[in-house]
CSV table of C-alpha atoms and ligand atoms in Angstrom, one decimal:
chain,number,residue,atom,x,y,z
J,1,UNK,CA,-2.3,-13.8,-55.7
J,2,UNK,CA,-6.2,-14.8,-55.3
J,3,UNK,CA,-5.9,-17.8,-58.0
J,4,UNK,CA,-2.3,-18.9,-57.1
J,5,UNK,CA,-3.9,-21.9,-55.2
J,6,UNK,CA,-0.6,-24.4,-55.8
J,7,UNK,CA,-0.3,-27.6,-55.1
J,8,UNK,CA,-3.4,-27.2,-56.6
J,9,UNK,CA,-5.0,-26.9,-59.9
J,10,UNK,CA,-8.1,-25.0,-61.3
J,11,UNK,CA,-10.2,-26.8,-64.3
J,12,UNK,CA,-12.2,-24.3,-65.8
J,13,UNK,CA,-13.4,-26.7,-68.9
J,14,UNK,CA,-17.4,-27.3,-68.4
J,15,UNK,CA,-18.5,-30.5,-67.8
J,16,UNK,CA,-22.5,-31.5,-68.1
J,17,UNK,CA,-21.2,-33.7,-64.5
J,18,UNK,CA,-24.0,-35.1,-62.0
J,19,UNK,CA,-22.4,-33.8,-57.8
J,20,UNK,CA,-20.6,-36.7,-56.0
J,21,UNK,CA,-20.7,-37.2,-52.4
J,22,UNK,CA,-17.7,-35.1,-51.9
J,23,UNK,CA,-18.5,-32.0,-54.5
J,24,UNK,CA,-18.4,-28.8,-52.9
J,25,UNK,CA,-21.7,-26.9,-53.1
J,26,UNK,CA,-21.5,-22.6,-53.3
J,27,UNK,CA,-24.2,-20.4,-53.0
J,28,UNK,CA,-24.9,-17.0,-52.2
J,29,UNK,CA,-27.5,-14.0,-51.8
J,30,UNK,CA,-26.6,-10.9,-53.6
J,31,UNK,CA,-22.7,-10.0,-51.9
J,32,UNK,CA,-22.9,-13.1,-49.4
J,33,UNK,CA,-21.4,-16.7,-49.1
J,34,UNK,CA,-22.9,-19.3,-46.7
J,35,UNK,CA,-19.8,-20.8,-45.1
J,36,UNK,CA,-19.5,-23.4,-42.4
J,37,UNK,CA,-17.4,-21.4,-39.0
J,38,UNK,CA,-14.7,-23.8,-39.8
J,39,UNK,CA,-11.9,-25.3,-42.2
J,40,UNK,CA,-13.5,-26.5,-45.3
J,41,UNK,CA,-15.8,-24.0,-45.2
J,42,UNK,CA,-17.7,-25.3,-47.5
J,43,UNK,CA,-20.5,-27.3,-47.9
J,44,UNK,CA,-20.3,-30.5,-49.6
J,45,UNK,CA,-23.4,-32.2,-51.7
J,46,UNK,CA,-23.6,-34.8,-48.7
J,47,UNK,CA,-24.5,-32.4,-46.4
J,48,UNK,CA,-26.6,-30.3,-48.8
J,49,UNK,CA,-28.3,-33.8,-50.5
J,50,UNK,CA,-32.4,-33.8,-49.5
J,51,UNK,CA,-32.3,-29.9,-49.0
J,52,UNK,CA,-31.9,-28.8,-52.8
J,53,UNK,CA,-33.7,-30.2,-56.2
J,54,UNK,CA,-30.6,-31.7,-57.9
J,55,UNK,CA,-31.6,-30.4,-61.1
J,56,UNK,CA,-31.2,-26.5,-59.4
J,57,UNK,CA,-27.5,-27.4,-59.0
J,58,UNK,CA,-25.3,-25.7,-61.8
J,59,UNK,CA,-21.4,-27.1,-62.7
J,60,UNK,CA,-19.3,-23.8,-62.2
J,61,UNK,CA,-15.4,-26.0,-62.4
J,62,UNK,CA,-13.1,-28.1,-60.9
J,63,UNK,CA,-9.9,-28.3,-58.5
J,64,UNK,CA,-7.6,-30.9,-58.8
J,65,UNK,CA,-5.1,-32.2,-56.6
J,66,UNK,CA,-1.8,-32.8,-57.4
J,67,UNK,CA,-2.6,-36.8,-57.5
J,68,UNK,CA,-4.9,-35.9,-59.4
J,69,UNK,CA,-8.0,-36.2,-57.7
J,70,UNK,CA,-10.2,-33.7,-59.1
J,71,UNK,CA,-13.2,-32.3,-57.5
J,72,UNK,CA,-16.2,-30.1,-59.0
J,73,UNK,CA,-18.1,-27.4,-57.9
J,74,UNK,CA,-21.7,-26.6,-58.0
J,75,UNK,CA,-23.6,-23.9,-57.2
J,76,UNK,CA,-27.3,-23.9,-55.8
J,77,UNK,CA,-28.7,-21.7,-58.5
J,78,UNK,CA,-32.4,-22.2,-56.7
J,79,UNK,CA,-33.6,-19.4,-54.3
J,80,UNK,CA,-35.6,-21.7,-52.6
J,81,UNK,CA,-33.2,-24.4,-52.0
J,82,UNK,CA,-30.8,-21.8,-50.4
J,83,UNK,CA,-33.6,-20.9,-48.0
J,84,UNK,CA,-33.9,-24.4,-47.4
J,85,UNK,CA,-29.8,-24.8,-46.8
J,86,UNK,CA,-29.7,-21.8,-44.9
J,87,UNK,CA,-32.3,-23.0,-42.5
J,88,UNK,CA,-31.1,-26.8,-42.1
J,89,UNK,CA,-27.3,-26.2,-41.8
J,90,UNK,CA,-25.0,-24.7,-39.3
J,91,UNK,CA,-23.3,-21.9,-41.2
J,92,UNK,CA,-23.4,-18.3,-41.5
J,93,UNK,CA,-23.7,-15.6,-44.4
J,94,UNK,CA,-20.4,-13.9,-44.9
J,95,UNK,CA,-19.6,-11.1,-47.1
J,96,UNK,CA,-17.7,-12.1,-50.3
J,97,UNK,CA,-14.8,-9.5,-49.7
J,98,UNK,CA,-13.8,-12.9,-47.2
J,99,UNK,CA,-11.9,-14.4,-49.7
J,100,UNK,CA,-9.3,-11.8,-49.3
J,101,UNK,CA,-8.2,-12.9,-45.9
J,102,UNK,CA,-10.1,-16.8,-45.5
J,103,UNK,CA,-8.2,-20.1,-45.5
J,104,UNK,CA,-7.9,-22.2,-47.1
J,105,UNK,CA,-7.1,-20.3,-49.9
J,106,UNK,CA,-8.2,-22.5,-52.6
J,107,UNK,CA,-11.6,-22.3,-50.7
J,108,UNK,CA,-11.0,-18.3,-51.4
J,109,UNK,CA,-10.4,-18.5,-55.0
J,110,UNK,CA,-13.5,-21.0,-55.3
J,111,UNK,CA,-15.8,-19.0,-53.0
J,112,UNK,CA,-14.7,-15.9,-55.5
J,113,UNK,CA,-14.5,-17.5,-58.9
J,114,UNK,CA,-18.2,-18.9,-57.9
J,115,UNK,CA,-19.6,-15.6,-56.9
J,116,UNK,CA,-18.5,-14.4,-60.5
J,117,UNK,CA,-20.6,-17.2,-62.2
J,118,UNK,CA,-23.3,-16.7,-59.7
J,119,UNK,CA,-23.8,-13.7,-60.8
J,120,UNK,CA,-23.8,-14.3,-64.3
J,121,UNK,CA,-26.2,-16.8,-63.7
J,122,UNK,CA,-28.3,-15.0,-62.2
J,123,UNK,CA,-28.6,-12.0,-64.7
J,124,UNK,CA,-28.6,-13.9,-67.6
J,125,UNK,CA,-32.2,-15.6,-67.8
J,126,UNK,CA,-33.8,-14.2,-70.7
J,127,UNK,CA,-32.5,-13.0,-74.1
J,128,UNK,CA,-31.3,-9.6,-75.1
J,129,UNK,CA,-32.3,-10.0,-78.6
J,130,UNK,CA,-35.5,-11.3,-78.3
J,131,UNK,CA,-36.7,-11.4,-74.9
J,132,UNK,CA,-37.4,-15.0,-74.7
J,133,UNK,CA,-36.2,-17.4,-72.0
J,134,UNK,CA,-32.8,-18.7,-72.5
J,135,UNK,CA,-31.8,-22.5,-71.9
J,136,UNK,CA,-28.4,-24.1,-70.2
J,137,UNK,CA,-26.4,-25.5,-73.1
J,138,UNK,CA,-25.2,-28.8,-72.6
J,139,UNK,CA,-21.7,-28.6,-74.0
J,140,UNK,CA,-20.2,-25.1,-73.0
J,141,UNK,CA,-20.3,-22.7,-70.1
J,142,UNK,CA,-23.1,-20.8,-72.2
J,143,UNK,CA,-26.9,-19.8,-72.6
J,144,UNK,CA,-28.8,-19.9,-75.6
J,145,UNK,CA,-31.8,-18.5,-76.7
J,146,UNK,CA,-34.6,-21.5,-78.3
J,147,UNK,CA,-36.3,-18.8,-79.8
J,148,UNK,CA,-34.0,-16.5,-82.0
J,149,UNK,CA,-30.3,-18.8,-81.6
J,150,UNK,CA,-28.4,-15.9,-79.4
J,151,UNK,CA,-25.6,-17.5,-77.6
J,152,UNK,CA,-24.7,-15.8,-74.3
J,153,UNK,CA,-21.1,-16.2,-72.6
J,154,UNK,CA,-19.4,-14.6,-69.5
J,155,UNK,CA,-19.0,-11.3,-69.4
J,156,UNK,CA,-15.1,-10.9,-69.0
J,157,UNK,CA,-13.9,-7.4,-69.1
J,158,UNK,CA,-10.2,-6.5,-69.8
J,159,UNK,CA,-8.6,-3.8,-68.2
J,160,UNK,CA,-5.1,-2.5,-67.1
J,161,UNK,CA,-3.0,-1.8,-64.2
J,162,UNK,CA,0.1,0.0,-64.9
J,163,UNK,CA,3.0,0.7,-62.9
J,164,UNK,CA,4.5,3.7,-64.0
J,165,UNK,CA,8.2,3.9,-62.8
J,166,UNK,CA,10.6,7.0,-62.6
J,167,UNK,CA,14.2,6.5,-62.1
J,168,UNK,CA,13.8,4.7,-58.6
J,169,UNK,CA,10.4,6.2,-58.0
J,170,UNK,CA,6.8,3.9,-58.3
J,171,UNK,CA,3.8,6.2,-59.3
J,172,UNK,CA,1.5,5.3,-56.1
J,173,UNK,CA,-2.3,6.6,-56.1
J,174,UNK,CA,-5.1,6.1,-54.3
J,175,UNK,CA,-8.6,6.4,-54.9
J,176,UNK,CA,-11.4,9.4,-54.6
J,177,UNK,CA,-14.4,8.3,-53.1
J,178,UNK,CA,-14.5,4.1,-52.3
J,179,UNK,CA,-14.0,2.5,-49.1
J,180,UNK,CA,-10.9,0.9,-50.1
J,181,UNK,CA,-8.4,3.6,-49.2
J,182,UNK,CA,-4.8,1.9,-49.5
J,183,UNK,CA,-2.4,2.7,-52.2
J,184,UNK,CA,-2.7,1.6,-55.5
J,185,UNK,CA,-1.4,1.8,-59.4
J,186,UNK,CA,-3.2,3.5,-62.6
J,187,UNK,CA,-5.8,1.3,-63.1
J,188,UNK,CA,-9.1,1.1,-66.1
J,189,UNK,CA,-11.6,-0.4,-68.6
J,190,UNK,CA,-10.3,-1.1,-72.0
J,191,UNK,CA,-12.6,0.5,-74.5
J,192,UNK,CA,-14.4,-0.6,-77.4
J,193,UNK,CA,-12.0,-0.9,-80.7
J,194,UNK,CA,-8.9,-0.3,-78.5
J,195,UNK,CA,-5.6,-2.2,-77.9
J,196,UNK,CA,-4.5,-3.0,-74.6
J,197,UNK,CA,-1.3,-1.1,-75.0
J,198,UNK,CA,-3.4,1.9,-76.2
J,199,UNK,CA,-5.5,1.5,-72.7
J,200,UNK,CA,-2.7,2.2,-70.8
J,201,UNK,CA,-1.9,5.0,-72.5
J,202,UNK,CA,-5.1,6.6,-72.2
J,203,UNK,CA,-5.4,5.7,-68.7
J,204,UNK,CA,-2.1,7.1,-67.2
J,205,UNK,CA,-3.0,10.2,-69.8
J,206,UNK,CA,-6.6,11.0,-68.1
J,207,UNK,CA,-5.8,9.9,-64.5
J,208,UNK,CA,-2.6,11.6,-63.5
J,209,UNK,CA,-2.2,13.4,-67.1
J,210,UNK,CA,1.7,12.0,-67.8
J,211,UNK,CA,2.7,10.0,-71.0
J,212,UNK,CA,4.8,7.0,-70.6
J,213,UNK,CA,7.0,4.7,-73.1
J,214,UNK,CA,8.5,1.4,-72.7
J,215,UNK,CA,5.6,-0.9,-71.7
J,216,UNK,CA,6.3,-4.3,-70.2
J,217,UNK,CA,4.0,-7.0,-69.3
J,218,UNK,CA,4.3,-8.5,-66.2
J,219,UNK,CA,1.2,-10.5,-65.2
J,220,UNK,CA,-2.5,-11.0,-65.5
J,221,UNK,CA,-5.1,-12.0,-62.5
J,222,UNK,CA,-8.6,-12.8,-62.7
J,223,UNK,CA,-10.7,-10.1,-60.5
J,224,UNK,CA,-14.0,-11.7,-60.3
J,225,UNK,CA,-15.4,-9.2,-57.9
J,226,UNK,CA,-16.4,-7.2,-61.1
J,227,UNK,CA,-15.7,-9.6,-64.1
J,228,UNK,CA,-12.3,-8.1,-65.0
J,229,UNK,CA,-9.4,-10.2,-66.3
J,230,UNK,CA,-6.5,-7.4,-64.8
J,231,UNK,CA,-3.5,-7.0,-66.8
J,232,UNK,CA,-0.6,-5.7,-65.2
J,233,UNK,CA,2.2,-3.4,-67.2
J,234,UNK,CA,5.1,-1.9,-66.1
J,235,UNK,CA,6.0,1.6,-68.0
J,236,UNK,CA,8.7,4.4,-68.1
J,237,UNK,CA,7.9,8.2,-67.8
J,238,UNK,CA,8.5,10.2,-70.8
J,239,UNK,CA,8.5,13.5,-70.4
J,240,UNK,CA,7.5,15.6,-67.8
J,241,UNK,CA,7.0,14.0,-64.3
J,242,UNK,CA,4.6,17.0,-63.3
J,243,UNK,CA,1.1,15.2,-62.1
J,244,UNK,CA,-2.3,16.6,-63.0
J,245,UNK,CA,-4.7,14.8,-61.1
J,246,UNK,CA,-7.9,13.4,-62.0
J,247,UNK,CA,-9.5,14.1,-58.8
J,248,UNK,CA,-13.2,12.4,-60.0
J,249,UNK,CA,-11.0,9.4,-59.8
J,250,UNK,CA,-8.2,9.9,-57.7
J,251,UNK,CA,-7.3,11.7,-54.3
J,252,UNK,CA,-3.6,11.0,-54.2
J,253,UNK,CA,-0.8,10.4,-56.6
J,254,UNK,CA,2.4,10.6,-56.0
J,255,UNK,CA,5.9,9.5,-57.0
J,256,UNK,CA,7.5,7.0,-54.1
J,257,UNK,CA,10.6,5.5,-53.6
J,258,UNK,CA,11.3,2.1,-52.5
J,259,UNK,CA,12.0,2.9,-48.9
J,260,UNK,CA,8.8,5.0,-49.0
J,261,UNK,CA,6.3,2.4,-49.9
J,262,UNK,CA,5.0,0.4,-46.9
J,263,UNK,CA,5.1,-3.3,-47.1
J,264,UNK,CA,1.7,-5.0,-46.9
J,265,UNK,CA,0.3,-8.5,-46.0
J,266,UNK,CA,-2.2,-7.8,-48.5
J,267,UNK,CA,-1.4,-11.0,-51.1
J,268,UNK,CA,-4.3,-11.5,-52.9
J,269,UNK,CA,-4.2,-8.7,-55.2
J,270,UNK,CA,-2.0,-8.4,-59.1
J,271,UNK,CA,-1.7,-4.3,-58.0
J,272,UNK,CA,0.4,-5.6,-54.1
J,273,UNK,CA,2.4,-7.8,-55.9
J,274,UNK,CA,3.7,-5.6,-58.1
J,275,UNK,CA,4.1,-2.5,-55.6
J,276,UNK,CA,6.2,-5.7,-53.9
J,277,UNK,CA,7.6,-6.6,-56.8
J,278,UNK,CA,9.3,-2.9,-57.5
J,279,UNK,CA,10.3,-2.3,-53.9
J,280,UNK,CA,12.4,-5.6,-53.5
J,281,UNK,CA,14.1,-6.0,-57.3
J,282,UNK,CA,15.8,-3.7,-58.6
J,283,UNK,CA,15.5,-4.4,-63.0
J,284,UNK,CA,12.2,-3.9,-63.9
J,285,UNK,CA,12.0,-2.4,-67.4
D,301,ZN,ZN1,-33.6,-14.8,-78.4
């Protein structure tokens, strides 16, 4: 998966650290990384030093060998500077989606896990309270408001994925409507004043219109694409295996055995490895 970047480690503490020499630098324009055509392909602060106002460059985290040598990322949180970068090095803009195939793939999870602090950056300059300008606190990942005291963290927003399994059958879906168009499990937002247990429920419920029992937790992922900390449950039909699609949502769900579902290189995703995970062991719930 995306963040299993072994022998590697990620460091998400904040530190109020100055770039070395070495420190990778990330920045973007709205969906788009500026990545060098070859491995690293990123920038470092030597190469970027003279092109970008150090105090525009914002800590994001840290990656640390298994020595452990530990090296932090910034991003370039000044539009002008990433003209500047953009015009004085030899790189291209990418599309973010990259990370799902680029190498190497600690570069992938970096390049990702920047673009979701990028993009809280950028949307969190002024106060929702008050309206006033908010200010980079010194000790935490957070923004605070002078004026009125708000305090303003990442956005993270739970949700589920749920693999619902009869006898030897996976429920597979896909979705109605997106450009992604392979197969994939029940899947939504947790609501306000709700357990996650009680999301799955509701999802399965109002997307395929079945009712399952027996949940298990198998994993989490981060999915910074949209801010989503992903938590993956198995669960056991109950009841009638008859599906009522959703079809706002959904444009295919359907009830596969293990010889029926394809394998996939896809290996970045929590929803693969657990489609993998049912079609090659047998004991799941
Ligand atoms: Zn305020």
């Amino acid at each position: 998966m995306i963040q299993d970047i072994s022998p590697y480690r990620y460091r998400v503490e904040y530190e109020n650290a100055a770039p070395q020499a070495d420190s990778p630098v990330l920045f973007y324009d709205g969906n788009r990384v500026f990545l060098k055509k070859d491995a690293p392909r990123l920038f470092c602060y030597r190469e970027a030093a003279g092109k970008v106002n150090p105090d525009g460059l914002q800590y994001l985290f840290a990656v640390e060998t298994a020595a452990g040598e530990r090296r932090s990322f910034f991003l370039v949180s000044r539009e002008e500077d990433v003209r500047a970068l953009t015009q004085g090095l030899a790189g291209s803009w990418e599309p973010v989606r990259v990370f799902r195939t680029l190498q190497p793939r600690v570069e992938a999870f970096a390049i990702i896990t920047g673009y979701q602090l990028y993009g809280w950056y950028r949307d969190t300059r002024y106060c929702g309270r008050c309206g006033g300008k908010l200010e980079h606190d010194e000790k935490e990942r957070m923004m605070r408001c002078p004026a009125c005291g708000n305090m303003v963290y990442p956005k993270i927003s739970p949700a589920v994925i749920v693999g619902v399994i009869h006898k030897d059958r996976l429920l597979m879906t896909k979705y109605a409507g997106r450009d992604y168009t392979r197969y994939a499990l029940i899947a939504g937002f947790n609501e306000v004043g709700e357990t996650i247990e009680e999301t799955v429920h509701r999802e399965v419920l109002e997307e395929v219109g079945i009712r399952v029992i027996n949940l298990k937790f198998y994993k989490s992922q981060p999915w910074s694409l949209t801010s989503t900390l992903l938590m993956g449950f198995y669960a056991e039909l109950d009841g009638s295996d008859e599906i009522h699609l959703d079809d706002g949502e959904l444009s295919v769900g359907e009830w596969l055995t293990r010889d029926e579902i394809e394998e996939d290189s896809n290996q970045e995703s929590l929803t693969w490895e657990m489609i993998e995970n049912f079609k090659h062991h047998g004991d799941i719930l």
